[in-house]
């Protein structure tokens, strides 16, 4: 049986796909934790006038939740 040649980008493509899956898993975990804070009454979140998602903790900290980062 003849072995098929692998493209040099085959490994890179699977790494990119795995990285995207890891990012989505991490994002889901963070959003679940934030949801628990909100559900537990320790935080509130709402949309700003510009459409960003704002998280306000009862201790006073305020965070803007972006697609790829939290500020």
mmCIF file of C-alpha atoms in Angstrom:
data_model
loop_
_atom_site.group_PDB
_atom_site.id
_atom_site.type_symbol
_atom_site.label_atom_id
_atom_site.label_comp_id
_atom_site.label_asym_id
_atom_site.label_seq_id
_atom_site.Cartn_x
_atom_site.Cartn_y
_atom_site.Cartn_z
ATOM 1 C CA UNK A 1 0.000 0.000 0.000
ATOM 2 C CA UNK A 2 1.335 3.400 -0.934
ATOM 3 C CA UNK A 3 1.420 6.108 1.718
ATOM 4 C CA UNK A 4 -0.187 9.400 0.803
ATOM 5 C CA UNK A 5 1.954 12.502 1.018
ATOM 6 C CA UNK A 6 0.877 15.045 3.584
ATOM 7 C CA UNK A 7 0.674 18.682 2.739
ATOM 8 C CA UNK A 8 3.085 20.846 4.769
ATOM 9 C CA UNK A 9 0.077 22.897 5.868
ATOM 10 C CA UNK A 10 -1.946 19.929 7.142
ATOM 11 C CA UNK A 11 -0.515 20.174 10.657
ATOM 12 C CA UNK A 12 -0.877 23.952 10.707
ATOM 13 C CA UNK A 13 -4.529 23.737 9.685
ATOM 14 C CA UNK A 14 -5.343 21.290 12.468
ATOM 15 C CA UNK A 15 -3.479 23.468 14.989
ATOM 16 C CA UNK A 16 -5.521 26.488 13.913
ATOM 17 C CA UNK A 17 -8.750 24.504 14.238
ATOM 18 C CA UNK A 18 -7.728 23.210 17.679
ATOM 19 C CA UNK A 19 -6.787 26.726 18.804
ATOM 20 C CA UNK A 20 -10.185 28.057 17.755
ATOM 21 C CA UNK A 21 -11.921 25.261 19.674
ATOM 22 C CA UNK A 22 -9.860 25.980 22.791
ATOM 23 C CA UNK A 23 -10.712 29.694 22.574
ATOM 24 C CA UNK A 24 -14.424 28.921 22.260
ATOM 25 C CA UNK A 25 -14.248 26.522 25.226
ATOM 26 C CA UNK A 26 -12.441 29.148 27.314
ATOM 27 C CA UNK A 27 -14.948 31.820 26.319
ATOM 28 C CA UNK A 28 -17.847 29.544 27.275
ATOM 29 C CA UNK A 29 -16.283 28.893 30.699
ATOM 30 C CA UNK A 30 -15.735 32.609 31.331
ATOM 31 C CA UNK A 31 -19.280 33.480 30.277
ATOM 32 C CA UNK A 32 -20.665 30.714 32.517
ATOM 33 C CA UNK A 33 -18.693 32.071 35.496
ATOM 34 C CA UNK A 34 -19.924 35.598 34.781
ATOM 35 C CA UNK A 35 -23.464 34.265 34.512
ATOM 36 C CA UNK A 36 -23.102 32.697 37.958
ATOM 37 C CA UNK A 37 -21.980 36.046 39.405
ATOM 38 C CA UNK A 38 -25.004 37.762 37.868
ATOM 39 C CA UNK A 39 -27.419 35.004 38.904
ATOM 40 C CA UNK A 40 -25.995 35.058 42.446
ATOM 41 C CA UNK A 41 -26.598 38.800 42.746
ATOM 42 C CA UNK A 42 -22.893 39.672 42.888
ATOM 43 C CA UNK A 43 -22.827 41.467 39.533
ATOM 44 C CA UNK A 44 -25.018 43.105 36.915
ATOM 45 C CA UNK A 45 -24.533 43.290 33.191
ATOM 46 C CA UNK A 46 -26.096 45.348 30.462
ATOM 47 C CA UNK A 47 -25.495 46.680 26.969
ATOM 48 C CA UNK A 48 -23.998 50.147 26.688
ATOM 49 C CA UNK A 49 -25.253 52.752 24.206
ATOM 50 C CA UNK A 50 -22.450 51.631 21.870
ATOM 51 C CA UNK A 51 -23.567 47.989 22.051
ATOM 52 C CA UNK A 52 -20.741 46.723 24.258
ATOM 53 C CA UNK A 53 -21.487 44.355 27.117
ATOM 54 C CA UNK A 54 -20.678 45.922 30.493
ATOM 55 C CA UNK A 55 -20.178 43.868 33.655
ATOM 56 C CA UNK A 56 -20.484 45.770 36.933
ATOM 57 C CA UNK A 57 -19.495 43.948 40.127
ATOM 58 C CA UNK A 58 -21.167 44.969 43.377
ATOM 59 C CA UNK A 59 -17.689 45.724 44.766
ATOM 60 C CA UNK A 60 -17.463 48.577 42.234
ATOM 61 C CA UNK A 61 -15.295 47.218 39.413
ATOM 62 C CA UNK A 62 -16.607 47.714 35.880
ATOM 63 C CA UNK A 63 -15.484 45.638 32.887
ATOM 64 C CA UNK A 64 -16.259 45.813 29.183
ATOM 65 C CA UNK A 65 -16.608 42.358 27.668
ATOM 66 C CA UNK A 66 -15.334 42.276 24.105
ATOM 67 C CA UNK A 67 -15.310 39.472 21.566
ATOM 68 C CA UNK A 68 -11.728 38.536 22.373
ATOM 69 C CA UNK A 69 -10.842 40.451 25.537
ATOM 70 C CA UNK A 70 -12.043 41.980 28.789
ATOM 71 C CA UNK A 71 -11.092 45.558 29.674
#
